Amino acid sequence: MDVEFGGQTVQVPKGGYYDRFRSNPDLDVVARDPAAGNIDFFRRIPKQKVSSRVGPVWAPNFYYRSSSVQLLMTAPIDRLAAALPAPLEPLRPLPAQGLVALTFFSYSVCDNDPYDEVSIAVVVRRPGAKGSHLGQLLGDIRRRNFFAHVLALPVTTEIAWTRGVQGYQLPKWLTPITVDIANEVRASIAATDGSPDLVLRAPAPAFKDVPSQSRLGANTMIHQVDGQWSQTVVQSNTLSYSQKLFPKGVTLSRHGGPMSDLLNGLGVSAMLRLDVVRDAQLVLNMPTPLKGSDMRGR
């Protein structure tokens, strides 16, 4: 069915979460949805109606069931610096090398209805950070709180594209994406004409299941909104996951689409870590402005 969002008409599933709740769900109703699972994590995060680039919206946005596959890779620091807008600085935990994260997401139950997404992001220096780059990385790992600048963020649905572009000014476009975590991990994205772009394959990992709210984390996107440097925080409650350092048997096939071209241009090479999340809950907050002093070159 058609709905209006941000001055545009977009399609959403009739009877789906957005159709029924318009991003402000009754959590007691969500709790009765078997597909949503236990949602106690969200009850401690109240929604508010806030101003945004597209008018008043309910925030933050809730993702009740999600999975993801992330490949962390090295790339030459000069390539990464050239790809980042000033004054952002790539994190340099290794000599002459920075970090690029390729992440495939699948959101099976969320306020915007199901969709898939792929991110290519450069891990960056935390705004206002001092001290060594390696020290920041080790601290970020310990806190499970990373900072990155997203270079590409394609999605599979109109409302996800509209919200991301109009509400957050993120680099999104519509394209086919698949994420399958089963006997084998397989994720792929196509170019807009349907031809293959990236295909990631990995052996099925051994997952670790943990109690809800025992493995909390956050990723922070640093980006500009209407010319103002801002940060957008994504909180996570991981429930089932696997991590592999220097993973074996992983293949990333590049077929010449826009995401392949971006990775090639960044010069990504060694695979440092593979993270496969079978089940997680996410909270997407609205962008908040950064202080000018935090964004001065260091």
XYZ file of C-alpha atoms in Angstrom:
298
model
C 0.000 0.000 0.000
C 1.063 3.634 -0.495
C 1.876 5.931 2.431
C 3.274 9.450 2.631
C 6.688 9.985 4.190
C 8.860 13.070 3.947
C 6.707 14.526 1.206
C 7.022 11.396 -0.923
C 4.750 8.445 -1.588
C 6.329 5.104 -0.731
C 5.083 1.536 -0.651
C 4.835 -0.487 2.575
C 3.211 -3.871 3.290
C -0.496 -3.561 4.067
C -1.070 -4.624 7.670
C 2.653 -4.441 8.427
C 4.280 -2.619 11.307
C 4.520 0.749 9.578
C 0.958 0.559 8.299
C -0.355 -0.197 11.789
C 1.956 1.820 14.037
C 3.624 4.606 11.990
C 6.885 4.043 13.952
C 5.163 4.377 17.350
C 4.160 0.796 18.193
C 2.302 -0.477 21.212
C 5.028 -2.718 22.671
C 2.427 -4.933 24.314
C 1.111 -5.707 20.827
C 4.632 -6.285 19.485
C 5.336 -8.643 22.404
C 2.507 -10.884 21.203
C 4.172 -11.278 17.781
C 6.141 -14.571 17.882
C 8.490 -13.259 15.191
C 9.583 -10.345 17.401
C 10.817 -12.468 20.314
C 11.488 -11.010 23.755
C 11.343 -7.205 23.539
C 12.176 -6.196 27.132
C 15.269 -4.388 25.828
C 13.069 -1.818 24.069
C 10.842 -1.091 27.052
C 13.656 0.879 28.714
C 14.089 3.151 25.673
C 11.074 5.483 25.401
C 10.097 6.871 22.023
C 9.524 10.583 21.567
C 8.137 12.693 18.769
C 11.042 14.825 17.590
C 11.748 17.336 14.861
C 13.654 16.151 11.809
C 14.480 17.192 8.249
C 11.210 15.584 7.142
C 9.019 17.001 9.909
C 7.995 15.455 13.247
C 8.870 11.756 13.557
C 8.778 9.122 16.272
C 12.271 8.172 17.390
C 14.322 6.148 17.939
C 13.563 3.445 15.400
C 13.341 -0.143 16.700
C 14.664 -3.290 15.008
C 13.229 -6.205 16.965
C 14.923 -8.987 14.975
C 18.041 -8.598 12.859
C 21.037 -10.533 11.597
C 24.269 -9.427 9.966
C 27.540 -10.507 8.387
C 30.528 -8.177 8.716
C 33.966 -8.460 7.165
C 36.639 -6.139 8.603
C 39.484 -5.526 6.153
C 42.653 -3.455 5.892
C 43.252 -0.737 3.310
C 46.062 1.769 2.612
C 45.733 4.813 4.829
C 46.285 7.244 1.934
C 43.363 5.734 -0.006
C 41.088 5.996 3.036
C 42.139 9.570 3.800
C 41.347 10.551 0.196
C 37.867 9.013 0.484
C 36.953 10.863 3.699
C 35.685 14.437 3.851
C 37.868 16.784 5.916
C 38.451 16.864 8.816
C 37.621 13.171 9.330
C 40.651 11.002 9.921
C 40.873 7.243 9.321
C 41.890 5.210 12.340
C 45.490 3.980 11.923
C 45.959 0.956 14.193
C 48.554 -0.588 11.826
C 51.512 0.994 10.002
C 50.168 2.753 6.891
C 46.924 0.754 7.115
C 43.384 1.608 8.141
C 40.171 -0.381 8.461
C 37.127 -0.837 6.229
C 33.984 -2.674 7.317
C 31.704 -4.365 4.784
C 28.444 -5.319 6.487
C 25.334 -7.088 5.202
C 22.232 -6.556 7.359
C 18.857 -8.296 7.342
C 16.046 -6.750 9.386
C 13.243 -9.291 9.638
C 11.033 -7.465 12.182
C 11.254 -3.687 12.576
C 9.246 -0.465 12.681
C 9.837 0.032 8.928
C 8.913 -3.561 7.968
C 11.462 -6.115 6.695
C 14.359 -5.009 4.513
C 18.030 -5.728 3.816
C 20.955 -3.302 3.719
C 24.679 -3.243 2.924
C 27.234 -0.831 4.363
C 30.762 0.058 3.335
C 32.281 2.204 6.069
C 35.710 3.520 7.012
C 36.587 3.200 10.697
C 37.507 6.711 11.849
C 39.134 8.533 14.711
C 36.602 9.309 17.438
C 35.698 13.033 17.478
C 37.747 14.756 20.152
C 39.937 11.679 20.753
C 43.514 11.993 21.963
C 46.251 9.434 22.401
C 47.300 6.599 20.126
C 45.178 5.183 17.349
C 45.858 1.638 18.538
C 44.755 2.662 22.015
C 41.452 3.935 20.626
C 40.881 0.708 18.709
C 41.548 -1.446 21.761
C 39.239 0.732 23.835
C 36.538 0.620 21.164
C 36.784 -3.182 21.057
C 36.531 -3.377 24.844
C 33.487 -1.087 24.906
C 32.011 -2.536 21.694
C 31.599 1.049 20.512
C 33.015 1.917 17.085
C 33.047 5.108 15.015
C 32.809 5.113 11.226
C 31.966 7.179 8.179
C 29.619 5.377 5.800
C 30.494 5.644 2.115
C 27.625 3.499 0.768
C 24.406 2.164 2.303
C 22.078 0.621 -0.315
C 18.762 -0.927 0.797
C 15.907 -3.008 -0.596
C 12.709 -1.038 0.232
C 11.346 2.371 -0.654
C 10.657 3.487 2.903
C 14.154 2.507 4.080
C 15.636 4.440 1.164
C 13.450 7.506 1.740
C 14.022 7.597 5.494
C 17.777 7.205 5.087
C 18.206 9.832 2.383
C 15.630 12.388 3.497
C 15.913 11.927 7.258
C 19.631 11.208 7.698
C 21.269 12.274 4.394
C 22.942 8.879 4.099
C 24.277 7.489 0.774
C 21.430 5.082 0.007
C 19.946 3.656 -3.181
C 17.579 0.819 -4.020
C 19.036 -2.503 -5.189
C 18.563 -6.286 -4.656
C 20.288 -7.730 -1.555
C 20.200 -11.202 0.015
C 21.464 -12.408 3.393
C 21.330 -16.105 4.297
C 22.796 -17.461 7.534
C 22.198 -21.210 7.593
C 24.395 -24.221 6.753
C 26.595 -21.724 4.953
C 26.863 -17.957 5.332
C 26.016 -16.313 2.036
C 25.326 -12.650 1.359
C 25.127 -10.776 -1.900
C 24.244 -7.456 -3.454
C 23.400 -6.742 -7.064
C 23.859 -3.634 -9.139
C 20.691 -1.653 -9.866
C 20.317 -3.471 -13.211
C 20.256 -6.821 -11.382
C 23.735 -7.945 -12.401
C 26.006 -9.354 -9.654
C 28.062 -6.898 -7.619
C 29.419 -8.514 -4.418
C 29.051 -12.090 -3.186
C 30.314 -13.095 0.262
C 30.515 -16.753 1.277
C 31.824 -18.314 4.481
C 31.545 -21.642 6.288
C 28.808 -21.892 8.899
C 30.293 -20.700 12.211
C 29.702 -21.984 15.729
C 27.379 -19.504 17.404
C 27.393 -18.364 21.007
C 23.993 -17.560 22.512
C 23.953 -15.020 25.356
C 21.225 -13.615 27.636
C 19.432 -10.475 26.503
C 21.191 -7.229 27.522
C 24.391 -9.055 28.525
C 26.227 -8.014 25.325
C 25.312 -4.413 24.594
C 27.196 -2.235 22.140
C 26.948 0.798 19.888
C 28.170 1.947 16.502
C 28.358 5.658 15.746
C 28.113 7.071 12.226
C 29.865 10.409 11.743
C 28.316 12.297 8.841
C 26.973 15.665 7.735
C 23.330 16.673 7.909
C 22.581 19.923 6.079
C 26.235 20.901 6.331
C 26.424 20.254 10.088
C 28.664 17.468 11.377
C 26.495 15.015 13.265
C 26.624 11.624 14.906
C 24.019 8.891 14.611
C 24.206 6.152 17.238
C 22.980 2.595 16.631
C 22.605 0.686 19.904
C 22.760 -3.111 19.793
C 21.643 -5.974 22.010
C 23.352 -9.057 20.588
C 21.757 -12.425 21.354
C 23.569 -14.941 19.118
C 26.903 -14.335 17.412
C 30.232 -15.656 16.157
C 33.616 -13.950 15.702
C 36.638 -15.218 13.798
C 40.021 -13.490 13.611
C 41.845 -14.007 10.281
C 38.934 -16.159 9.057
C 39.577 -19.152 6.814
C 37.432 -20.260 3.905
C 35.878 -16.834 3.326
C 35.479 -15.603 -0.247
C 34.432 -12.146 -1.369
C 33.750 -12.088 -5.101
C 33.696 -8.706 -6.833
C 31.810 -8.517 -10.125
C 32.284 -4.882 -11.110
C 29.204 -3.157 -9.660
C 29.290 0.070 -7.618
C 30.118 -1.650 -4.321
C 32.889 -3.709 -5.961
C 34.284 -0.546 -7.533
C 34.220 1.228 -4.164
C 36.147 -1.567 -2.427
C 38.641 -1.662 -5.294
C 39.124 2.088 -5.091
C 39.787 1.871 -1.352
C 42.365 -0.847 -1.959
C 40.959 -3.276 0.619
C 43.071 -6.371 1.087
C 43.574 -8.567 4.164
C 40.551 -9.945 6.012
C 41.079 -9.313 9.720
C 37.815 -10.453 11.287
C 34.497 -12.019 10.366
C 31.510 -11.271 12.593
C 28.289 -13.185 12.003
C 25.308 -12.159 14.123
C 22.435 -14.612 13.954
C 20.118 -12.637 16.229
C 20.306 -9.069 17.547
C 18.077 -6.153 18.491
C 18.945 -2.633 17.327
C 17.923 0.922 18.131
C 18.543 3.612 15.485
C 18.684 7.083 17.026
C 18.245 10.382 15.221
C 21.350 12.380 14.257
C 22.634 14.832 16.861
C 24.997 17.757 16.079
C 28.662 17.549 17.019
C 30.522 20.475 18.536
C 32.803 22.333 16.195
C 35.728 21.770 18.548
C 35.282 17.999 18.168
C 35.627 18.211 14.390
C 38.787 20.295 14.175
C 41.716 18.596 12.513
C 44.226 17.092 14.881
